[in-house]
Coordinates of C-alpha atoms in Angstrom, one line a residue:
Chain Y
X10 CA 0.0 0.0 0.0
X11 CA 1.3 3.5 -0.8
X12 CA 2.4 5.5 2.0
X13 CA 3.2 9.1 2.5
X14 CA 4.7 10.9 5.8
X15 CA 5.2 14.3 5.8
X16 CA 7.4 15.7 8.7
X17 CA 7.6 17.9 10.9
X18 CA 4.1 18.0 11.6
X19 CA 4.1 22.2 12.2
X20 CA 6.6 24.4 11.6
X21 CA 7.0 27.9 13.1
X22 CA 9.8 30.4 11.5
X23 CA 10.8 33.9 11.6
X24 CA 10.4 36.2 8.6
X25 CA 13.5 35.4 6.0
X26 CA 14.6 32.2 8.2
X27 CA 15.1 29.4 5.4
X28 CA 14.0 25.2 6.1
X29 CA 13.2 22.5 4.5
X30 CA 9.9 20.1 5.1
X31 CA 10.5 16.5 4.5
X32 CA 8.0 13.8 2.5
X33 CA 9.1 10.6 2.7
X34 CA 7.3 7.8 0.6
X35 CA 7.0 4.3 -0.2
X36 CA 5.5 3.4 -3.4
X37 CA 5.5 0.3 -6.0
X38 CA 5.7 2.6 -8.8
X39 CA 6.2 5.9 -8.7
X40 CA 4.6 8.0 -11.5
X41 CA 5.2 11.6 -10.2
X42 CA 5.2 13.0 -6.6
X43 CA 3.5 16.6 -5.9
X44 CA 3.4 19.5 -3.8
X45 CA 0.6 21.2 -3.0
X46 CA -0.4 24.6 -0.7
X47 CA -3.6 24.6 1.6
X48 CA -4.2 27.8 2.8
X49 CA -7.5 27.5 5.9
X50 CA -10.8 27.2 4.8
X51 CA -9.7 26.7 1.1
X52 CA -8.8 23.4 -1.1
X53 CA -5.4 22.4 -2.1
X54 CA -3.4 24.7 -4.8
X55 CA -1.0 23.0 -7.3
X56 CA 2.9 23.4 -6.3
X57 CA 4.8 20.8 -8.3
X58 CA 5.2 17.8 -9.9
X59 CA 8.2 16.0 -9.5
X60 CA 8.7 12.5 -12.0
X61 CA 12.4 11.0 -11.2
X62 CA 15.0 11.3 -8.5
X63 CA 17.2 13.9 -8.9
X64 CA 14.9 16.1 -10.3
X65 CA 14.5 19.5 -8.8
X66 CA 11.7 21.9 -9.6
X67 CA 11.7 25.9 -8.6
X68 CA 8.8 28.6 -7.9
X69 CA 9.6 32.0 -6.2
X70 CA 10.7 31.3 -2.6
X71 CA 9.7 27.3 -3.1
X72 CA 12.3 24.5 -4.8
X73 CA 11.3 21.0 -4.5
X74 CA 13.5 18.0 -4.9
X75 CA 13.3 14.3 -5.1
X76 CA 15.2 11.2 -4.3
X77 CA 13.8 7.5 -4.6
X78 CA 12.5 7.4 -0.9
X79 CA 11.9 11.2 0.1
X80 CA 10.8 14.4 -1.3
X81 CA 12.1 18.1 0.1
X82 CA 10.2 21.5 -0.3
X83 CA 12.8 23.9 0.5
X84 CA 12.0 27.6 1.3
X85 CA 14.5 30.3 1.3
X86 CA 13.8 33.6 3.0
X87 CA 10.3 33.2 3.4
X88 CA 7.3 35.7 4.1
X89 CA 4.3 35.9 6.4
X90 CA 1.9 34.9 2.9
X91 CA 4.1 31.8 3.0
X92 CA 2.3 30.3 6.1
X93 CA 0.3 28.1 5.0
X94 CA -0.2 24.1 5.2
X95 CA 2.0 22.3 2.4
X96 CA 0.7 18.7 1.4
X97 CA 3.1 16.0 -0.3
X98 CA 1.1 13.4 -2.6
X99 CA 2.0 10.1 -4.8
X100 CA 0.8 8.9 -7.9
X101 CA 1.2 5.3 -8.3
X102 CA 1.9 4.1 -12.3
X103 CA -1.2 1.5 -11.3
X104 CA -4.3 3.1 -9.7
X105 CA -3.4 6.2 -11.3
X106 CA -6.1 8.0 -11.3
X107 CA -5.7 8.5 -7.6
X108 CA -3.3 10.6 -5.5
X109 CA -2.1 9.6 -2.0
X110 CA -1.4 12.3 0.7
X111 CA 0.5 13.0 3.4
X112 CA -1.2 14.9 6.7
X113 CA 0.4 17.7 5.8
X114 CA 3.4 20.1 7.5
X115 CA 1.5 23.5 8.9
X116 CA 3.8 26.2 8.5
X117 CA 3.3 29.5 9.9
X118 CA 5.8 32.3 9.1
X119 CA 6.0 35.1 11.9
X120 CA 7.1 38.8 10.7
Chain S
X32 CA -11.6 30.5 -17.4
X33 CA -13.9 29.5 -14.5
X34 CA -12.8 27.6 -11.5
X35 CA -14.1 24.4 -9.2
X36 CA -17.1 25.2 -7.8
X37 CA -18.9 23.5 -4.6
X38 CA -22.0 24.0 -3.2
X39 CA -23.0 23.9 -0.5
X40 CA -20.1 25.5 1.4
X41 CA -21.6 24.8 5.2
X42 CA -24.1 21.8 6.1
X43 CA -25.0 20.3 9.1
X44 CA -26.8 16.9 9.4
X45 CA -27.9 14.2 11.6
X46 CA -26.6 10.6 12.0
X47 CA -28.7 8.7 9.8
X48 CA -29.6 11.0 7.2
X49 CA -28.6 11.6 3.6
X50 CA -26.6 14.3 1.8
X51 CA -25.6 15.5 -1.6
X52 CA -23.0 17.5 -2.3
X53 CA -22.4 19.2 -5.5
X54 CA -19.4 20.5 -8.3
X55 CA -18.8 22.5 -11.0
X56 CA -15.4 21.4 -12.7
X57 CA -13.4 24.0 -14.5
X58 CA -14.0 25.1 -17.7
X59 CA -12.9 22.2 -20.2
X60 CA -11.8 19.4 -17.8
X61 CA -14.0 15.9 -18.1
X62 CA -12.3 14.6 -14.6
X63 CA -13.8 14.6 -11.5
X64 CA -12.5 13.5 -8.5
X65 CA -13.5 13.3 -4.6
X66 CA -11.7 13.6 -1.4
X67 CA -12.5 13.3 2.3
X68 CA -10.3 15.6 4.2
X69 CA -10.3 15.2 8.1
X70 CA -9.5 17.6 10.1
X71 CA -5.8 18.0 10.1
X72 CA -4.9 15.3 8.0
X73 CA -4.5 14.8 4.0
X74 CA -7.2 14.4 1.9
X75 CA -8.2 10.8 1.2
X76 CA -9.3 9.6 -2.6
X77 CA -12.9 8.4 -2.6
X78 CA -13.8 8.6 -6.6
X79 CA -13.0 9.7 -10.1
X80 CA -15.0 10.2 -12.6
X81 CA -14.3 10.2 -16.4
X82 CA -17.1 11.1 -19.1
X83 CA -20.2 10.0 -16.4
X84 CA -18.4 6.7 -15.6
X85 CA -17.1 5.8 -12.5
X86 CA -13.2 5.3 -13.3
X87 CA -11.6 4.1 -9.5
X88 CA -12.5 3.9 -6.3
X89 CA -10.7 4.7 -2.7
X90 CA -11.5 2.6 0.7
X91 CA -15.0 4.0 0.8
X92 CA -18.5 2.1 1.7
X93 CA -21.0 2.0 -1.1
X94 CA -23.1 4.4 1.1
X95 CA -20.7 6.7 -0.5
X96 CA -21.9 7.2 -4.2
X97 CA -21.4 9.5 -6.9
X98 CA -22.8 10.9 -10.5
X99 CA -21.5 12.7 -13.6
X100 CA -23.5 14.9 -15.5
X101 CA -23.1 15.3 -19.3
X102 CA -21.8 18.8 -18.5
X103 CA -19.0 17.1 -16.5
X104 CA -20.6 18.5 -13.6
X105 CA -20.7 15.7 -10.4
X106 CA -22.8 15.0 -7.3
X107 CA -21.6 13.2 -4.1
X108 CA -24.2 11.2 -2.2
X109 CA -23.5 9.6 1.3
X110 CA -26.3 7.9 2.6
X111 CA -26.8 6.7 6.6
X112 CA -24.3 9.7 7.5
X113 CA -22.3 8.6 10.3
X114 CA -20.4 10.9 13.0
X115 CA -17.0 9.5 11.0
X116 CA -18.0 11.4 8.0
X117 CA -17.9 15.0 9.5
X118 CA -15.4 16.4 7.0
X119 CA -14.6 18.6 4.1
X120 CA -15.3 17.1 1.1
X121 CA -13.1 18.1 -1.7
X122 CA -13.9 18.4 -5.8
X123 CA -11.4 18.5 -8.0
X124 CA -11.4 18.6 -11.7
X125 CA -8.3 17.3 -14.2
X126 CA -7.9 17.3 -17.9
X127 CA -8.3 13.7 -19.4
X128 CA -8.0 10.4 -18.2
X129 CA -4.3 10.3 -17.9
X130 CA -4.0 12.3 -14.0
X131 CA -0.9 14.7 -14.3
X132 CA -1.6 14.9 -10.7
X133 CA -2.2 18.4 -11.1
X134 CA -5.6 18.7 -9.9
X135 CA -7.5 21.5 -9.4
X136 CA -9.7 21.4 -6.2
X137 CA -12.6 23.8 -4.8
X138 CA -12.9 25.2 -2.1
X139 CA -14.9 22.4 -0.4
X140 CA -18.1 21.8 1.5
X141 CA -17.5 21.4 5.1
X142 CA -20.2 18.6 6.4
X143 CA -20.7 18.6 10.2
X144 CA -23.0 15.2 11.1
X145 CA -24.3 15.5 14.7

């Protein structure tokens, strides 16, 4: 059974101090691994889609990287509007038509 | 280009009863798919559809149904609500059969079953 864990579970950072959240996954076939943003009250918004290890994708603040067992979203200098909860998900090559998420890493950015 | 939308954004129900949510996909997509999202944890797959078929299924109960209309608008129907199923319940809508994974959701209707 696909798994996803994101860690840590919240996050709290001051205004320009860069991290990383970690996504760790186990999957019989992996067909692309994504990012996505949850800001409260709303659905999920498209990050990233990352397809093979050593891939690395890049969006403002955001880069996202991937190895065969873990995924990193990587955010340098961030800013209050970053705060948001960031969700990791797996595509499996069978059963495609399905994504598998993580519970999420809530980060809040203080000024 | 118009987005997901849900309706009805707030509901409250009863153990026992029935409820049907509803979605709008975006402009041009023919996917639809469902989540459960409890709070504070990751949305969970319950159903796709693909041109008014049902095309995959998550760990749900068949009290958990669904519709696609020719317009590729959908429906979500959970019948015999149980206090478990307080949730949001996510649409999202996709371009084709072939998921890129980059799904575009609504906002969600939150259902509170008392």
């Amino acid at each position: 059974e696909d798994q996803v864990t994101q860690s840590p579970e919240a996050l709290r950072l001051q205004e320009g101090e860069s991290s990383s959240l970690n996504c760790s996954y186990t999957v019989s076939g992996l067909r692309g691994l994504f990012w996505y943003r949850q800001d409260p009250g709303k659905g999920p918004e498209f990050l990233f889609t990352l397809y093979s290890a050593g891939e690395e994708k890049e969006k403002e603040r955001l880069k996202a990287t991937l190895t065969k067992k873990e995924s990193f979203l990587h955010i340098t200098a961030p800013k209050p509007e970053d705060s948001a909860t960031y969700l990791c998900a797996v595509q499996n090559i069978q059963g495609a038509q399905k994504l598998v998420f993580g519970q999420g890493t809530r980060l809040t950015i203080n000024p | 280009e118009t987005g997901v939308t849900q309706s009805p954004t707030h509901l409250i129900k009863t153990r026992g009863q029935q409820v049907t949510l509803r979605c709008s996909s975006q402009s041009g997509h023919n996917t639809v798919s469902w989540y459960q999202q409890a709070l504070g944890q990751g949305p969970q797959f319950i159903f796709q559809y693909y041109r008014e078929e049902e095309n995959g299924r998550g760990n749900f109960p068949p009290r958990f149904s669904g519709l696609q209309f020719p317009n590729y608008s959908s429906e979500l129907n959970v019948n015999a609500l149980e206090l478990d199923d307080s949730a949001l319940y996510l649409c999202a809508s996709s371009l084709g059969l072939a998921v890129t994974g980059e799904l575009f959701f609504g906002e969600g209707s939150r259902l509170t079953v008392l």
